[in-house]
Amino acid sequence: MEAAIITTYRCTNKCRMCHIWKHPTKCDEEFKSGLLNKLPRFNFANITGGEPFLRDDIEEIVNILKKKAKRIVISTNGFLTEKIVDLAQRNRDIGVRISIEGLPQINDELRGQEHSFDHGLRTLLELQRIGLKDIGFGITVSDRNAQDMLELYQLARAMNVEFATAVVHNSYYFHKHDNEISNKEGVIACFVELINELLKTNRIKNWFRAYFNYGLINHINGKPRLLACGAGTDMFFLDPFGEIRPCNGMDTGSLENSMGNLNEQSFEEIWEGAKAQKIRESIQSCPKNCWMIGTASPAIKKNMITPTLWVMKNKIKNVLGKRFSVT
């Protein structure tokens, strides 16, 4: 099982594609770090937000989750460089992913924060300097920044760090319902180039990332998910108020999509309860067809045959000099 721990809805950025910053939580509303002791053991935890490094107790959160999860990655905008590097120096076994939405001008425009690119890159370089191994950055693709995606991938390769992708989505979590890719053909062409670059490498992880990006193309085209969604079964979200939710993609932020509150019940009572079961049943007919890493990654790991066959087919074509294309 995997988990996303949403520590706060406070954020230093004012992103165009995400309006969490317009609806910040108050410090005294957010769960206390000790609440995490009630969670079960699981394979992977993503500590996210908002901006998780705005939490004064972020290191306590990390220390508790290290006892629960085999692997931890913190998602951050990278703006609070000193605090991020300071924590990483004492926790060399965690991962850090920094959001960078394009080259400097476009990144700062989309993130609504002057010098955001500089801070993000500086944080990445500092983490690399202290020897943190599991580091990288990612882009949320839209019409505005798709053309920068390949350059960012090349930067990641030159720096020998991980590179992740996403596309704009709408949900209660982002407080956005008007995110849309208008130039589908142009954006998909950029993803096709990235997929071909990933397939050229000798790294198996990159080949499966190519499959994930193929899923993003599929999502842009409005087609059903490549793999069934396991939200609420294979993974869960804990929000800043202590609510256990199946995912961050549903249309409502009300208690309708909460399985229960960890402040009021044990995790087992929530996870095995009637409300959780009802939500899982509704997910089977969810019309949104999201393809975000939080739900796509567990689905890929659970259903390895389908992505492996796709990888084998397209890697062989690549070796033979044939390019991947969207049919």
Short mmCIF file of C-alpha atoms in Angstrom, two decimals:
data_model
loop_
_atom_site.label_atom_id
_atom_site.label_comp_id
_atom_site.label_asym_id
_atom_site.label_seq_id
_atom_site.Cartn_x
_atom_site.Cartn_y
_atom_site.Cartn_z
CA MET A 1 0.00 0.00 0.00
CA GLU A 2 1.08 3.59 -0.68
CA ALA A 3 0.16 6.87 1.01
CA ALA A 4 0.18 10.58 0.27
CA ILE A 5 0.45 12.71 3.39
CA ILE A 6 -0.93 16.19 2.67
CA THR A 7 0.66 18.14 5.49
CA THR A 8 -0.78 21.60 4.76
CA TYR A 9 -2.70 23.68 2.23
CA ARG A 10 -0.42 26.65 2.90
CA CYS A 11 1.98 27.47 0.07
CA THR A 12 4.65 30.02 -0.85
CA ASN A 13 3.72 29.94 -4.55
CA LYS A 14 0.63 31.21 -6.37
CA CYS A 15 0.43 28.67 -9.16
CA ARG A 16 -1.90 29.19 -12.10
CA MET A 17 -2.82 25.52 -12.39
CA CYS A 18 -3.39 25.02 -8.66
CA HIS A 19 -5.25 27.36 -6.31
CA ILE A 20 -4.47 25.66 -3.01
CA TRP A 21 -2.77 28.91 -2.02
CA LYS A 22 -6.15 30.69 -2.18
CA HIS A 23 -7.55 28.27 0.40
CA PRO A 24 -4.77 27.84 3.00
CA THR A 25 -5.21 25.90 6.19
CA LYS A 26 -4.46 27.52 9.53
CA CYS A 27 -1.63 26.04 11.56
CA ASP A 28 -3.93 25.07 14.42
CA GLU A 29 -6.26 23.22 11.99
CA GLU A 30 -3.56 20.92 10.66
CA PHE A 31 -3.04 17.46 12.13
CA LYS A 32 -0.41 17.10 14.84
CA SER A 33 2.57 15.01 13.80
CA GLY A 34 1.78 12.41 16.48
CA LEU A 35 -1.38 11.46 14.61
CA LEU A 36 0.81 9.68 12.06
CA ASN A 37 1.64 7.04 14.67
CA LYS A 38 -1.85 5.65 14.03
CA LEU A 39 -1.01 4.80 10.42
CA PRO A 40 -0.14 1.22 9.41
CA ARG A 41 3.08 0.16 7.72
CA PHE A 42 3.18 0.68 3.96
CA ASN A 43 5.61 0.63 1.06
CA PHE A 44 5.80 4.27 0.05
CA ALA A 45 4.87 7.67 1.43
CA ASN A 46 4.78 10.95 -0.46
CA ILE A 47 4.89 13.95 1.88
CA THR A 48 3.21 16.80 0.06
CA GLY A 49 1.02 19.90 0.42
CA GLY A 50 0.70 22.84 -0.29
CA GLU A 51 4.32 23.36 0.67
CA PRO A 52 5.29 20.79 3.31
CA PHE A 53 8.36 22.75 4.44
CA LEU A 54 6.05 25.42 5.86
CA ARG A 55 5.31 22.92 8.64
CA ASP A 56 7.47 23.69 11.68
CA ASP A 57 7.31 20.00 12.61
CA ILE A 58 8.28 18.64 9.19
CA GLU A 59 11.22 16.71 10.66
CA GLU A 60 8.97 15.09 13.27
CA ILE A 61 6.63 14.07 10.44
CA VAL A 62 9.55 12.55 8.54
CA ASN A 63 10.87 10.69 11.59
CA ILE A 64 7.48 9.10 12.32
CA LEU A 65 6.88 8.13 8.69
CA LYS A 66 10.35 6.57 8.44
CA LYS A 67 9.10 3.99 10.94
CA LYS A 68 6.04 3.33 8.77
CA ALA A 69 7.19 3.48 5.13
CA LYS A 70 9.96 1.67 3.29
CA ARG A 71 10.55 4.76 1.15
CA ILE A 72 9.70 8.44 1.61
CA VAL A 73 9.72 11.24 -0.97
CA ILE A 74 8.94 14.86 -0.15
CA SER A 75 7.37 16.97 -2.90
CA THR A 76 8.32 20.64 -2.61
CA ASN A 77 8.58 23.81 -4.69
CA GLY A 78 12.17 24.14 -3.46
CA PHE A 79 11.80 27.76 -2.37
CA LEU A 80 12.89 27.26 1.25
CA THR A 81 16.37 26.04 0.33
CA GLU A 82 18.06 26.24 3.74
CA LYS A 83 15.28 24.38 5.55
CA ILE A 84 15.13 21.66 2.89
CA VAL A 85 18.89 21.08 2.82
CA ASP A 86 19.11 21.19 6.62
CA LEU A 87 16.53 18.38 6.94
CA ALA A 88 18.13 16.35 4.15
CA GLN A 89 21.54 16.47 5.83
CA ARG A 90 20.09 14.57 8.79
CA ASN A 91 17.90 12.27 6.70
CA ARG A 92 20.01 10.93 3.85
CA ASP A 93 17.58 8.07 3.24
CA ILE A 94 14.66 10.22 2.01
CA GLY A 95 13.90 11.46 -1.48
CA VAL A 96 13.09 15.01 -2.60
CA ARG A 97 11.23 16.08 -5.75
CA ILE A 98 11.13 19.74 -6.71
CA SER A 99 8.44 21.22 -8.93
CA ILE A 100 9.90 23.16 -11.86
CA GLU A 101 7.37 24.19 -14.50
CA GLY A 102 9.69 25.26 -17.30
CA LEU A 103 12.72 27.37 -18.02
CA PRO A 104 13.06 30.49 -15.80
CA GLN A 105 10.58 32.88 -17.38
CA ILE A 106 7.76 30.39 -17.85
CA ASN A 107 8.38 28.69 -14.49
CA ASP A 108 8.15 31.95 -12.56
CA GLU A 109 5.08 32.99 -14.53
CA LEU A 110 3.22 29.73 -13.88
CA ARG A 111 4.30 29.55 -10.23
CA GLY A 112 3.41 33.17 -9.53
CA GLN A 113 6.65 33.68 -7.64
CA GLU A 114 9.65 35.74 -8.76
CA HIS A 115 12.94 33.82 -8.71
CA SER A 116 11.10 30.53 -8.17
CA PHE A 117 13.22 28.77 -10.80
CA ASP A 118 16.44 30.02 -9.20
CA HIS A 119 15.38 28.77 -5.77
CA GLY A 120 14.29 25.40 -7.13
CA LEU A 121 17.50 24.84 -9.06
CA ARG A 122 19.67 26.05 -6.18
CA THR A 123 17.93 23.62 -3.82
CA LEU A 124 18.48 20.78 -6.27
CA LEU A 125 22.18 21.65 -6.62
CA GLU A 126 22.62 21.92 -2.85
CA LEU A 127 20.96 18.54 -2.29
CA GLN A 128 23.27 17.06 -4.88
CA ARG A 129 26.27 18.73 -3.24
CA ILE A 130 25.56 17.13 0.15
CA GLY A 131 25.22 13.75 -1.53
CA LEU A 132 21.48 13.06 -1.29
CA LYS A 133 20.86 10.24 -3.76
CA ASP A 134 17.09 10.22 -4.35
CA ILE A 135 16.54 13.67 -5.87
CA GLY A 136 14.87 15.06 -8.96
CA PHE A 137 12.34 17.51 -10.30
CA GLY A 138 9.09 17.39 -12.19
CA ILE A 139 6.86 19.43 -14.45
CA THR A 140 3.08 19.75 -14.63
CA VAL A 141 2.49 20.15 -18.36
CA SER A 142 0.06 22.65 -19.85
CA ASP A 143 -0.23 24.55 -23.12
CA ARG A 144 2.09 27.20 -21.71
CA ASN A 145 5.09 25.05 -20.82
CA ALA A 146 4.95 21.91 -22.98
CA GLN A 147 7.70 23.22 -25.23
CA ASP A 148 10.09 23.37 -22.26
CA MET A 149 9.54 19.73 -21.27
CA LEU A 150 12.29 18.22 -23.39
CA GLU A 151 14.82 20.86 -22.31
CA LEU A 152 14.04 20.10 -18.66
CA TYR A 153 14.47 16.39 -19.34
CA GLN A 154 17.87 17.11 -20.89
CA LEU A 155 18.79 19.20 -17.84
CA ALA A 156 17.81 16.31 -15.55
CA ARG A 157 19.94 13.89 -17.56
CA ALA A 158 22.91 16.26 -17.48
CA MET A 159 22.56 16.57 -13.71
CA ASN A 160 21.92 12.81 -13.30
CA VAL A 161 18.70 13.36 -11.34
CA GLU A 162 15.19 11.99 -11.76
CA PHE A 163 12.65 13.67 -14.04
CA ALA A 164 8.90 13.35 -13.48
CA THR A 165 5.91 14.55 -15.49
CA ALA A 166 2.25 15.30 -14.93
CA VAL A 167 -0.46 17.20 -16.80
CA VAL A 168 -2.95 19.71 -15.46
CA HIS A 169 -5.95 18.13 -13.72
CA ASN A 170 -9.08 19.50 -12.11
CA SER A 171 -10.32 18.53 -8.64
CA TYR A 172 -11.36 19.83 -5.23
CA TYR A 173 -7.72 19.42 -4.14
CA PHE A 174 -6.42 21.93 -6.68
CA HIS A 175 -9.51 24.16 -6.36
CA LYS A 176 -9.49 24.22 -10.14
CA HIS A 177 -12.19 23.22 -12.60
CA ASP A 178 -11.02 25.13 -15.69
CA ASN A 179 -7.62 23.53 -16.30
CA GLU A 180 -7.63 22.47 -19.93
CA ILE A 181 -5.15 21.63 -22.66
CA SER A 182 -6.35 23.41 -25.80
CA ASN A 183 -3.47 22.63 -28.13
CA LYS A 184 -3.74 18.87 -27.70
CA GLU A 185 -1.85 18.06 -30.88
CA GLY A 186 1.10 20.28 -29.93
CA VAL A 187 1.30 19.04 -26.34
CA ILE A 188 1.01 15.40 -27.39
CA ALA A 189 3.81 15.93 -29.92
CA CYS A 190 6.05 17.06 -27.05
CA PHE A 191 5.17 13.94 -25.05
CA VAL A 192 5.90 11.75 -28.07
CA GLU A 193 9.39 13.28 -28.29
CA LEU A 194 9.95 12.65 -24.58
CA ILE A 195 8.78 9.03 -24.87
CA ASN A 196 11.19 8.39 -27.71
CA GLU A 197 14.04 9.93 -25.71
CA LEU A 198 13.19 7.76 -22.70
CA LEU A 199 13.07 4.62 -24.81
CA LYS A 200 16.52 5.41 -26.24
CA THR A 201 18.16 5.09 -22.84
CA ASN A 202 19.48 1.89 -21.31
CA ARG A 203 17.60 2.45 -18.07
CA ILE A 204 14.60 0.19 -17.43
CA LYS A 205 12.99 2.78 -15.13
CA ASN A 206 12.93 5.23 -18.04
CA TRP A 207 11.13 2.70 -20.24
CA PHE A 208 8.35 2.42 -17.69
CA ARG A 209 8.30 6.20 -17.40
CA ALA A 210 7.69 6.19 -21.14
CA TYR A 211 4.62 4.04 -20.47
CA PHE A 212 3.46 6.49 -17.78
CA ASN A 213 3.82 9.35 -20.28
CA TYR A 214 1.86 7.31 -22.81
CA GLY A 215 -0.87 7.25 -20.16
CA LEU A 216 -0.72 11.06 -20.00
CA ILE A 217 -1.26 11.22 -23.77
CA ASN A 218 -4.19 8.89 -23.30
CA HIS A 219 -5.59 11.20 -20.61
CA ILE A 220 -5.17 14.30 -22.78
CA ASN A 221 -7.14 12.55 -25.52
CA GLY A 222 -9.98 11.91 -23.07
CA LYS A 223 -9.66 8.13 -23.22
CA PRO A 224 -10.18 5.69 -20.32
CA ARG A 225 -7.25 4.97 -18.02
CA LEU A 226 -4.73 2.43 -19.26
CA LEU A 227 -5.08 0.57 -15.96
CA ALA A 228 -7.90 0.43 -13.42
CA CYS A 229 -7.72 2.92 -10.57
CA GLY A 230 -6.89 1.45 -7.16
CA ALA A 231 -7.55 4.62 -5.15
CA GLY A 232 -8.82 3.75 -1.70
CA THR A 233 -7.52 0.21 -2.04
CA ASP A 234 -3.87 0.34 -3.07
CA MET A 235 -3.27 3.86 -1.78
CA PHE A 236 -4.83 6.65 0.28
CA PHE A 237 -4.46 10.35 1.02
CA LEU A 238 -4.35 11.79 4.52
CA ASP A 239 -5.40 15.44 4.35
CA PRO A 240 -4.31 18.22 6.76
CA PHE A 241 -7.51 17.83 8.80
CA GLY A 242 -6.92 14.12 9.43
CA GLU A 243 -9.42 12.87 6.86
CA ILE A 244 -8.50 9.61 5.09
CA ARG A 245 -9.42 10.05 1.43
CA PRO A 246 -9.00 7.63 -1.50
CA CYS A 247 -7.27 10.18 -3.75
CA ASN A 248 -6.93 13.86 -4.61
CA GLY A 249 -8.76 13.66 -7.92
CA MET A 250 -12.40 13.50 -6.89
CA ASP A 251 -14.75 16.39 -7.62
CA THR A 252 -15.76 17.22 -4.07
CA GLY A 253 -13.80 18.14 -1.01
CA SER A 254 -16.73 17.43 1.30
CA LEU A 255 -16.90 14.55 3.75
CA GLU A 256 -18.58 12.52 1.01
CA ASN A 257 -15.18 11.34 -0.20
CA SER A 258 -13.70 10.89 3.26
CA MET A 259 -13.50 7.37 4.64
CA GLY A 260 -13.20 8.76 8.15
CA ASN A 261 -11.12 11.03 10.35
CA LEU A 262 -7.98 9.64 11.94
CA ASN A 263 -8.43 11.98 14.90
CA GLU A 264 -11.66 10.18 15.75
CA GLN A 265 -11.03 6.54 14.77
CA SER A 266 -8.21 4.08 14.34
CA PHE A 267 -6.92 3.54 10.83
CA GLU A 268 -8.22 -0.02 10.85
CA GLU A 269 -11.73 1.12 11.79
CA ILE A 270 -11.68 3.62 8.92
CA TRP A 271 -10.11 1.34 6.33
CA GLU A 272 -12.40 -1.60 7.04
CA GLY A 273 -15.53 0.45 7.64
CA ALA A 274 -18.76 0.58 5.65
CA LYS A 275 -18.08 4.12 4.43
CA ALA A 276 -14.72 3.08 2.98
CA GLN A 277 -16.32 0.17 1.19
CA LYS A 278 -19.02 2.41 -0.28
CA ILE A 279 -16.38 4.84 -1.57
CA ARG A 280 -14.39 1.99 -3.13
CA GLU A 281 -17.51 0.84 -4.96
CA SER A 282 -18.08 4.37 -6.30
CA ILE A 283 -14.48 4.51 -7.56
CA GLN A 284 -15.19 1.58 -9.86
CA SER A 285 -17.50 3.85 -11.85
CA CYS A 286 -15.56 7.11 -11.41
CA PRO A 287 -15.79 9.01 -14.73
CA LYS A 288 -12.73 11.24 -14.29
CA ASN A 289 -10.05 8.90 -15.73
CA CYS A 290 -7.28 10.74 -13.89
CA TRP A 291 -3.73 9.69 -14.64
CA MET A 292 -1.66 11.10 -11.79
CA ILE A 293 1.40 9.43 -10.39
CA GLY A 294 -0.24 8.86 -6.98
CA THR A 295 -2.75 6.39 -8.44
CA ALA A 296 -0.98 5.41 -11.68
CA SER A 297 2.21 4.18 -10.01
CA PRO A 298 0.49 1.65 -7.70
CA ALA A 299 -1.63 0.48 -10.65
CA ILE A 300 1.48 -0.13 -12.76
CA LYS A 301 3.19 -2.06 -9.95
CA LYS A 302 0.07 -4.15 -9.38
CA ASN A 303 -0.53 -4.93 -13.07
CA MET A 304 3.01 -5.32 -14.41
CA ILE A 305 2.11 -7.53 -17.38
CA THR A 306 0.32 -4.83 -19.38
CA PRO A 307 3.00 -2.11 -19.05
CA THR A 308 5.80 -4.67 -19.49
CA LEU A 309 4.35 -5.86 -22.79
CA TRP A 310 4.04 -2.23 -23.95
CA VAL A 311 7.64 -1.54 -22.89
CA MET A 312 8.99 -4.63 -24.67
CA LYS A 313 7.13 -3.84 -27.88
CA ASN A 314 8.18 -0.21 -28.02
CA LYS A 315 11.76 -0.76 -26.84
CA ILE A 316 12.27 -3.33 -29.61
CA LYS A 317 10.87 -0.86 -32.14
CA ASN A 318 13.23 1.79 -30.80
CA VAL A 319 16.25 -0.51 -31.13
CA LEU A 320 15.21 -1.20 -34.72
CA GLY A 321 15.18 2.52 -35.41
CA LYS A 322 11.41 2.92 -35.42
CA ARG A 323 9.91 5.81 -33.51
CA PHE A 324 7.02 5.61 -31.10
CA SER A 325 3.97 7.39 -32.45
CA VAL A 326 0.36 7.85 -31.38
CA THR A 327 -2.03 5.85 -33.53
#
